[in-house]
Short mmCIF file of C-alpha atoms in Angstrom, two decimals:
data_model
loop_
_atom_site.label_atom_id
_atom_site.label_comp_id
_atom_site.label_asym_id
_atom_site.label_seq_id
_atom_site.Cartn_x
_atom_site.Cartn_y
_atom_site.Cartn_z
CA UNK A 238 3.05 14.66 12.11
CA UNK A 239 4.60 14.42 9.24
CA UNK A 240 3.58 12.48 6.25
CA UNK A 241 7.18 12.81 4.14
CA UNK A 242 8.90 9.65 2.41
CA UNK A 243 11.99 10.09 3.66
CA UNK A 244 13.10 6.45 4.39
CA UNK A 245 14.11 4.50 1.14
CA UNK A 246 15.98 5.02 -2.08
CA UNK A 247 14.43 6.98 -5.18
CA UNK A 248 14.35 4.30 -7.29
CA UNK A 249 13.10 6.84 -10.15
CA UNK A 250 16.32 8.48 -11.53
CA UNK A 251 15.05 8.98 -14.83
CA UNK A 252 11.91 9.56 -16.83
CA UNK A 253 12.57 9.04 -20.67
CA UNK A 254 9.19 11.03 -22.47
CA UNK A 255 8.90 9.43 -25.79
CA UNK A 256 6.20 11.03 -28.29
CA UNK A 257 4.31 10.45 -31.22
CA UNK A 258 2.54 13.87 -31.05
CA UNK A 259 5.19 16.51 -30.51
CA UNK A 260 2.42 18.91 -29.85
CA UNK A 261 1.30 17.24 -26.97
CA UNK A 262 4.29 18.26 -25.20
CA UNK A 263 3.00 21.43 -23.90
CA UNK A 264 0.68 19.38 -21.59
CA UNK A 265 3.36 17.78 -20.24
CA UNK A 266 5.93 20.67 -19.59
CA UNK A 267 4.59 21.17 -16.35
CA UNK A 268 4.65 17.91 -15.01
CA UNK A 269 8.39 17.89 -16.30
CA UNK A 270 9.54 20.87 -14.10
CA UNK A 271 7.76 19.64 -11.53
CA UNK A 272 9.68 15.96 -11.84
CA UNK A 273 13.12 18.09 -12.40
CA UNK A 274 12.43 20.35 -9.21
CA UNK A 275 12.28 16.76 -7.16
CA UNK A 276 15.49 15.73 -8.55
CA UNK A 277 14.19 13.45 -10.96
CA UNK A 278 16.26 13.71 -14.26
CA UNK A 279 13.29 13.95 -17.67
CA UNK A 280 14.64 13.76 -21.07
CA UNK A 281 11.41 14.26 -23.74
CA UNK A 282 12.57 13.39 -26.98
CA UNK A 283 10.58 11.94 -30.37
CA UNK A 284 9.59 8.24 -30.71
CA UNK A 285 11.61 7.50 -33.15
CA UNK A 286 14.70 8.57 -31.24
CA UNK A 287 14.19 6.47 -28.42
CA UNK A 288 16.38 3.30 -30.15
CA UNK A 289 18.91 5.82 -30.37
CA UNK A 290 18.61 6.85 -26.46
CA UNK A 291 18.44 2.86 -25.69
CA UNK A 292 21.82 1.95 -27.30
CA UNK A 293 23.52 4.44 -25.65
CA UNK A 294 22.17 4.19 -22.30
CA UNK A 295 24.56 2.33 -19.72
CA UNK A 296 22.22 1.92 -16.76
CA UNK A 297 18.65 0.89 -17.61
CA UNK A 298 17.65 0.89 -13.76
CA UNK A 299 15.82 3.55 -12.57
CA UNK A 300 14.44 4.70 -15.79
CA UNK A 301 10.56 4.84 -16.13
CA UNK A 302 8.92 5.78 -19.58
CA UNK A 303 6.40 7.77 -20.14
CA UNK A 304 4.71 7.55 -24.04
CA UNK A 305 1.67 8.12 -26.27
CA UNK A 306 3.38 5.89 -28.49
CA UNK A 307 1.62 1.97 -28.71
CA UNK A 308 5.03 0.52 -30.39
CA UNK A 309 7.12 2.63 -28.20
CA UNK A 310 4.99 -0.19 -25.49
CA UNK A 311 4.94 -3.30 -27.41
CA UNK A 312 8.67 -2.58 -28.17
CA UNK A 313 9.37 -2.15 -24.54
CA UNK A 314 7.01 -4.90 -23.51
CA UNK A 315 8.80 -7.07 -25.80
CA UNK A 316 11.64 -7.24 -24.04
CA UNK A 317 10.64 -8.04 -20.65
CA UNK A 318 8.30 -11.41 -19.15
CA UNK A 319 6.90 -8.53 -17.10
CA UNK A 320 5.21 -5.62 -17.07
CA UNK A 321 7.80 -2.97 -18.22
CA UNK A 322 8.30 0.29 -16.28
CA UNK A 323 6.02 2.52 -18.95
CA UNK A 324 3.61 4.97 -18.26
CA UNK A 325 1.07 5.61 -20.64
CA UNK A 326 0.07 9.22 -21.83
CA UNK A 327 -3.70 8.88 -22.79
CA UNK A 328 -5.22 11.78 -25.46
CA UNK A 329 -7.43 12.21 -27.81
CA UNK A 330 -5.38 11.45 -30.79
CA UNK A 331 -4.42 7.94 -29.05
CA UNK A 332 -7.33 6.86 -27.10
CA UNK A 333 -8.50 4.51 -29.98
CA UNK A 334 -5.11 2.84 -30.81
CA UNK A 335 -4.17 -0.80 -28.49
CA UNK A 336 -1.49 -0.22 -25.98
CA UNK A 337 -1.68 -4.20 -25.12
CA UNK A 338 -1.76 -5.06 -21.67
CA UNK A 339 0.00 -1.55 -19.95
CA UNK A 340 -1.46 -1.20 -16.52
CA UNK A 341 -0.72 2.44 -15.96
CA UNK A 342 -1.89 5.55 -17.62
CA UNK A 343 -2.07 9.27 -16.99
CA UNK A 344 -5.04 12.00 -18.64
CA UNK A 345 -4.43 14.56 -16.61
CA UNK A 346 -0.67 15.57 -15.99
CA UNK A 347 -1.43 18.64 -14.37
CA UNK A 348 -2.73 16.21 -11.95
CA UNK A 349 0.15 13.80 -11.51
CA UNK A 350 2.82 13.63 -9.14
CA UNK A 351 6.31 12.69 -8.89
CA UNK A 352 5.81 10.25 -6.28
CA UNK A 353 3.22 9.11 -8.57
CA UNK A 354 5.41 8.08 -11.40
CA UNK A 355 8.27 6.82 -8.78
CA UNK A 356 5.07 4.70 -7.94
CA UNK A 357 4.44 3.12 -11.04
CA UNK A 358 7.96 2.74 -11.31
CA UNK A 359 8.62 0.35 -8.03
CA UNK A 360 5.04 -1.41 -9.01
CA UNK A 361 6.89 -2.92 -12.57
CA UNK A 362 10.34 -3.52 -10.86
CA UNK A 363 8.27 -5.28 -8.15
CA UNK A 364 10.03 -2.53 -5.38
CA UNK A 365 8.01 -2.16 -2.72
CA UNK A 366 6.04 1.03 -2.48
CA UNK A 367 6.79 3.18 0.80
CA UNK A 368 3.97 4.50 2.44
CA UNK A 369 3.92 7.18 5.58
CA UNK A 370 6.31 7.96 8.59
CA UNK A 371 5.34 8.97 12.06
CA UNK A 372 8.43 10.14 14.51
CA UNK A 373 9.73 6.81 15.48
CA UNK A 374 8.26 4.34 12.71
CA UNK A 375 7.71 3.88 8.88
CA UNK A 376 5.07 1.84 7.01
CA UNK A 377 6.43 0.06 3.24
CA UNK A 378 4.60 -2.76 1.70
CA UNK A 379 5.58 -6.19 2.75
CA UNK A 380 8.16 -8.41 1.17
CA UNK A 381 9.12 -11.97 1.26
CA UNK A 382 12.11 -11.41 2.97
CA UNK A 383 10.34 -9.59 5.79
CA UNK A 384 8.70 -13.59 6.73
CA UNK A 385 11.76 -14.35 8.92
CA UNK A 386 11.19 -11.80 10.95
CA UNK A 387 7.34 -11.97 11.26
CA UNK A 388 8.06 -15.83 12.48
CA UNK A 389 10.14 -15.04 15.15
CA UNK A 390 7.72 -12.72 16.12
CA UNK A 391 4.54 -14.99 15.75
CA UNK A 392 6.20 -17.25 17.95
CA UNK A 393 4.78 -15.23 21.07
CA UNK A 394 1.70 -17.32 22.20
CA UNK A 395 0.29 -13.87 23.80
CA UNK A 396 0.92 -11.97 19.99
CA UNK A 397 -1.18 -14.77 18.43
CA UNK A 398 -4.17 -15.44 21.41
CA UNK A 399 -5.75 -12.39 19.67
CA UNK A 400 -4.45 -12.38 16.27
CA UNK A 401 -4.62 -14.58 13.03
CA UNK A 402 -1.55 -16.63 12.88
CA UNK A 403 0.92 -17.20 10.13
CA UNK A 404 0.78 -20.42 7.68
CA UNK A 405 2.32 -23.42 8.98
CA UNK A 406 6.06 -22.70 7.50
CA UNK A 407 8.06 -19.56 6.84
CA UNK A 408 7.73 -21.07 2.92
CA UNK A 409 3.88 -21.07 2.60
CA UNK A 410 3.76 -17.37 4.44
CA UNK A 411 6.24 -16.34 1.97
CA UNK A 412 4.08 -17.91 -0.92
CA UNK A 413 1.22 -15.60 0.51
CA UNK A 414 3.35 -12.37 0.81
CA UNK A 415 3.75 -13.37 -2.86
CA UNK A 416 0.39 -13.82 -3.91
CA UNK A 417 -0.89 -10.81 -1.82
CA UNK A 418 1.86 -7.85 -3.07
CA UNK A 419 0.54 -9.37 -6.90
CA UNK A 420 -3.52 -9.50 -6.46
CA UNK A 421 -4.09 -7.12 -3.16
CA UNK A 422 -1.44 -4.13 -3.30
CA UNK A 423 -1.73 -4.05 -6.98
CA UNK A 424 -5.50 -4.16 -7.18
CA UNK A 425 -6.41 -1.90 -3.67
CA UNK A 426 -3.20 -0.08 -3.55
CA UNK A 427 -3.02 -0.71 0.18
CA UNK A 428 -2.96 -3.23 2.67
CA UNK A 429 -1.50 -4.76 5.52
CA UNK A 430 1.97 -3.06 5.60
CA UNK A 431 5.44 -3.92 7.62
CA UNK A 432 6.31 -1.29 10.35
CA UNK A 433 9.90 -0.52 10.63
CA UNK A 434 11.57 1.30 13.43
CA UNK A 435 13.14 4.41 11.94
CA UNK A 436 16.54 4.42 13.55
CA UNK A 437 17.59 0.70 13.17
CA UNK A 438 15.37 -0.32 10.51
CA UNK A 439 14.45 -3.45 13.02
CA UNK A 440 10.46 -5.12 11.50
CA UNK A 441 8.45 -3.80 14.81
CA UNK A 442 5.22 -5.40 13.70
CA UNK A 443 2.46 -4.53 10.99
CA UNK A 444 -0.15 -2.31 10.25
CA UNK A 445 -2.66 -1.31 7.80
CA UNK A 446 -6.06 -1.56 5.71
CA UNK A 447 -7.91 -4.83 4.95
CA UNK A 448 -11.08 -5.99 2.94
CA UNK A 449 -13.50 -8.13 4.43
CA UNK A 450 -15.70 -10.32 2.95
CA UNK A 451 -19.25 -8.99 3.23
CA UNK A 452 -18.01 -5.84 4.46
CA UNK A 453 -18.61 -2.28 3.18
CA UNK A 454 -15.52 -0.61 5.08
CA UNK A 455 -11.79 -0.85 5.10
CA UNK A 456 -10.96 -2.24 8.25
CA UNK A 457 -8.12 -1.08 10.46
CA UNK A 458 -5.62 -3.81 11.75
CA UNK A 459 -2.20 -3.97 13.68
CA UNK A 460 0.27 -6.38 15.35
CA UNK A 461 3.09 -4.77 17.11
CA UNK A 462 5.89 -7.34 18.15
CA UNK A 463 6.23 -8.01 22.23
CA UNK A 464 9.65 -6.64 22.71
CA UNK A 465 8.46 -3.45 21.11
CA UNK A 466 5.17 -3.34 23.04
CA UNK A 467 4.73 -0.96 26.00
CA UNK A 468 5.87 2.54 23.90
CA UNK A 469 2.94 3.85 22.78
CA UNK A 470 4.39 2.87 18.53
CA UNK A 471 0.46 1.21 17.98
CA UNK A 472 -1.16 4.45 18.46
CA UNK A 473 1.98 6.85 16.78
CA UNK A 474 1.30 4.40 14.25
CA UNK A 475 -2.70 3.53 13.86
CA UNK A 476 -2.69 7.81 13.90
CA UNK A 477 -0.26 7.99 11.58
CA UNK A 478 -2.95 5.01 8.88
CA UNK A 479 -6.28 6.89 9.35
CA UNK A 480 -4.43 10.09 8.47
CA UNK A 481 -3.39 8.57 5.52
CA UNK A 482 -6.31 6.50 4.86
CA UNK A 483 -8.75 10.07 4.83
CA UNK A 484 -6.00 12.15 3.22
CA UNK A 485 -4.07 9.44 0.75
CA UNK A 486 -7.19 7.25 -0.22
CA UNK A 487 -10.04 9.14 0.46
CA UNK A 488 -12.29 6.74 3.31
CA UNK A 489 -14.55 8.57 5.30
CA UNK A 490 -15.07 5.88 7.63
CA UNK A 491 -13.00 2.90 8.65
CA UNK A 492 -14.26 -0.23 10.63
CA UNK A 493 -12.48 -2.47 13.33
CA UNK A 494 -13.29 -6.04 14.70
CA UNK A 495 -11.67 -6.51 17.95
CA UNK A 496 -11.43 -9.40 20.46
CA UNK A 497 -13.61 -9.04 22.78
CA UNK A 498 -11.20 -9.84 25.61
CA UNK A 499 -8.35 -8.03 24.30
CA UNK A 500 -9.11 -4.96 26.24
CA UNK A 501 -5.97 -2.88 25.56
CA UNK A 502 -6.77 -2.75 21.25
CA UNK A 503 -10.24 -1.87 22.40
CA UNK A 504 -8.93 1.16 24.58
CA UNK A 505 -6.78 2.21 21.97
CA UNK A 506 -9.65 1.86 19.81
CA UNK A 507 -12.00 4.39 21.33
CA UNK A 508 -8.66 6.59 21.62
CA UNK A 509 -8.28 6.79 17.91
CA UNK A 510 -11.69 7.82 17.81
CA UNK A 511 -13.63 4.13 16.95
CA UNK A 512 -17.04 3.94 18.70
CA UNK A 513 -19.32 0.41 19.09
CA UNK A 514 -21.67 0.11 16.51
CA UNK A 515 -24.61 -2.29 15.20
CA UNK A 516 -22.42 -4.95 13.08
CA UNK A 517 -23.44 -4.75 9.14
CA UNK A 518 -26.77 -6.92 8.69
CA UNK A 519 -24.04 -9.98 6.78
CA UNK A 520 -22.20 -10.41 10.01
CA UNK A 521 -22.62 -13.24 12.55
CA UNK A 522 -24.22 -11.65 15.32
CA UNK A 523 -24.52 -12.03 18.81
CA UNK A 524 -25.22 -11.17 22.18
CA UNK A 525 -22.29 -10.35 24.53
CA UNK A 526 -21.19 -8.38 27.78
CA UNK A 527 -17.80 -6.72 27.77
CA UNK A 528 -16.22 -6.43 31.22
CA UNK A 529 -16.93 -3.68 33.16
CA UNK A 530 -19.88 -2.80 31.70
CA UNK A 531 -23.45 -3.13 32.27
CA UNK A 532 -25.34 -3.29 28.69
CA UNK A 533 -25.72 -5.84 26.13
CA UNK A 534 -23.54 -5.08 23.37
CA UNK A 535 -24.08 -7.15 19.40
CA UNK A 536 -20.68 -8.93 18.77
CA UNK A 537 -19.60 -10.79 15.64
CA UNK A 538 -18.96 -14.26 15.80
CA UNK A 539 -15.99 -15.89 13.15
CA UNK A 540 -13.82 -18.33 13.37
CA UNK A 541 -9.97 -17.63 14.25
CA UNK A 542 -7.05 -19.72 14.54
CA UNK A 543 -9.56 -22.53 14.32
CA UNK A 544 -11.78 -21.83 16.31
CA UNK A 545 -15.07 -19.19 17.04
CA UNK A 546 -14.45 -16.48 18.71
CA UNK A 547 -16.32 -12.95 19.44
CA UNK A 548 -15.20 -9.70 18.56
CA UNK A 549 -16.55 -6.33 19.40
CA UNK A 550 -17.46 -4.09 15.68
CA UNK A 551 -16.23 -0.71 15.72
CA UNK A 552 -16.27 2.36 13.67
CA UNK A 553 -14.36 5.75 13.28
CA UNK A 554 -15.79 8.32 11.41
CA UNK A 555 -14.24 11.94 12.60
CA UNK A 556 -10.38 12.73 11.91
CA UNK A 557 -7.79 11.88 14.59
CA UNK A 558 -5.99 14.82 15.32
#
């Protein structure tokens, strides 16, 4: 399966290297060629040439900076009611001096990534960050215009019956989308996502990793719209989030809470590999009997939609392949 962007625009055209310490450049070369060989166009050039570069630039989209240079920030940071598209280069001959309130650094360049910088790029243009493929889908961060389509969607009684609806207008769930790309995507650097089809580019549902209160684990989650339902895209693309959960961010295990009626999730569940387990010792537990089966099983209790409901707690711990 592969894991490619291949989707979206490169919104990276252009990383501008700015330093103080010309002799730090020899850390940096290889993270240069390695930008260059991805088509991204680096210029490295001396602080003090950069108001130079500035006046003659036409196009200041798609340019990301990358500096060991604290005025070369406050300069930039100046200009801008937001956080400007600079990437800080941390050493020893800066590490004591105040780069203000710049969110993104780098240590090790050896280390860093194109997509890493194109990244930090789309973060301070507030561009959506793309995250995996699988062969008919692709996962990108939610936006406010995607609301539209999620209420048409919602509208489904069935889609909701096992599922936490949206807020009460398309305005307040686009107030959320707004709040949650700003405090969750920023802080976690993943989430719930939107789940495109590949070919049309049509919203087929979402997908993704959330934190729960009083939970240890990221928890695995997915809506897939009715008229899409019945293709086998929730599996291509739950597959496609634990791969990228293990390999991308590193979880060894990931948790699910599923309805305990909604008994095609929980077959998909155990077919990605989840297994019933003993709910964490701060959930709301209870007795319960899932259909079909003989044993007592401990289900959590919470309230959805308004009301309590019971869900069974699951957990994958091996790869899916």
């Amino acid at each position: 399966m592969g894991q490619e962007i291949v989707q979206g625009v490169l919104y990276l055209k252009k990383c501008v290297v700015a330093l103080r310490w010309v002799e730090r450049l020899a850390a940096l070369t290889p993270l240069c060629e390695r930008m260059v060989e991805s088509g991204i166009d680096c210029r490295v050039m001396l602080s003090e040439e950069l108001p130079q570069f500035r006046r003659g630039s036409e196009e200041e989209q798609g340019i990301l900076y990358l500096t060991d240079d604290p005025q070369v920030y406050a300069d930039l940071a100046s200009e801008t009611d937001r956080e400007p598209p600079v990437l800080i280069y941390l050493h020893s001959d800066n590490e004591d001096h105040d780069f203000g309130d710049a969110r993104y650094a780098l240590e090790e360049p050896e280390e860093t990534e194109p997509e890493y910088l194109e990244r930090v790029y789309r973060r301070c243009r507030d561009l959506p960050w793309e995250i995996l493929v699988t062969e008919r889908c692709w996962l990108r961060e939610t936006v406010e215009e995607d609301v539209d389509s999620f209420w048409e969607m919602y509208q489904a009684p069935e889609l909701t019956r096992y599922t936490e609806r949206l807020y009460p207008t398309p305005e307040a769930e686009r107030g959320y989308v707004r709040d949650y790309r700003r405090l969750v995507y920023s802080f976690y650097e993943y989430g719930v996502w939107t789940v495109l089809d590949r070919r049309s580019g049509a919203i087929v549902g979402r997908a993704g990793l959330s934190v729960r209160e009083g939970y240890d684990l990221p928890e695995l989650g997915f809506v897939i719209g009715r008229e899409w339902q019945g293709r086998g895209l929730a599996g291509e693309v739950c597959r496609g989030i634990l791969f990228y959960a293990r390999q991308q961010l590193g979880f060894e295990r990931i948790q699910a809470l599923v309805h305990e009626e909604n008994a095609v999730s929980l077959h998909l569940c155990r077919e990605l590999g989840f297994r019933e387990q003993k709910p964490p010792a701060a959930a709301d537990i209870c007795s319960g009997q899932q259909a079909g089966e003989e044993s007592q099983i401990p289900l959590v209790e919470m309230e959805q939609n308004g009301q309590r409901e019971r869900f069974v707690y699951m957990v994958s711990y091996e790869p899916v392949d």
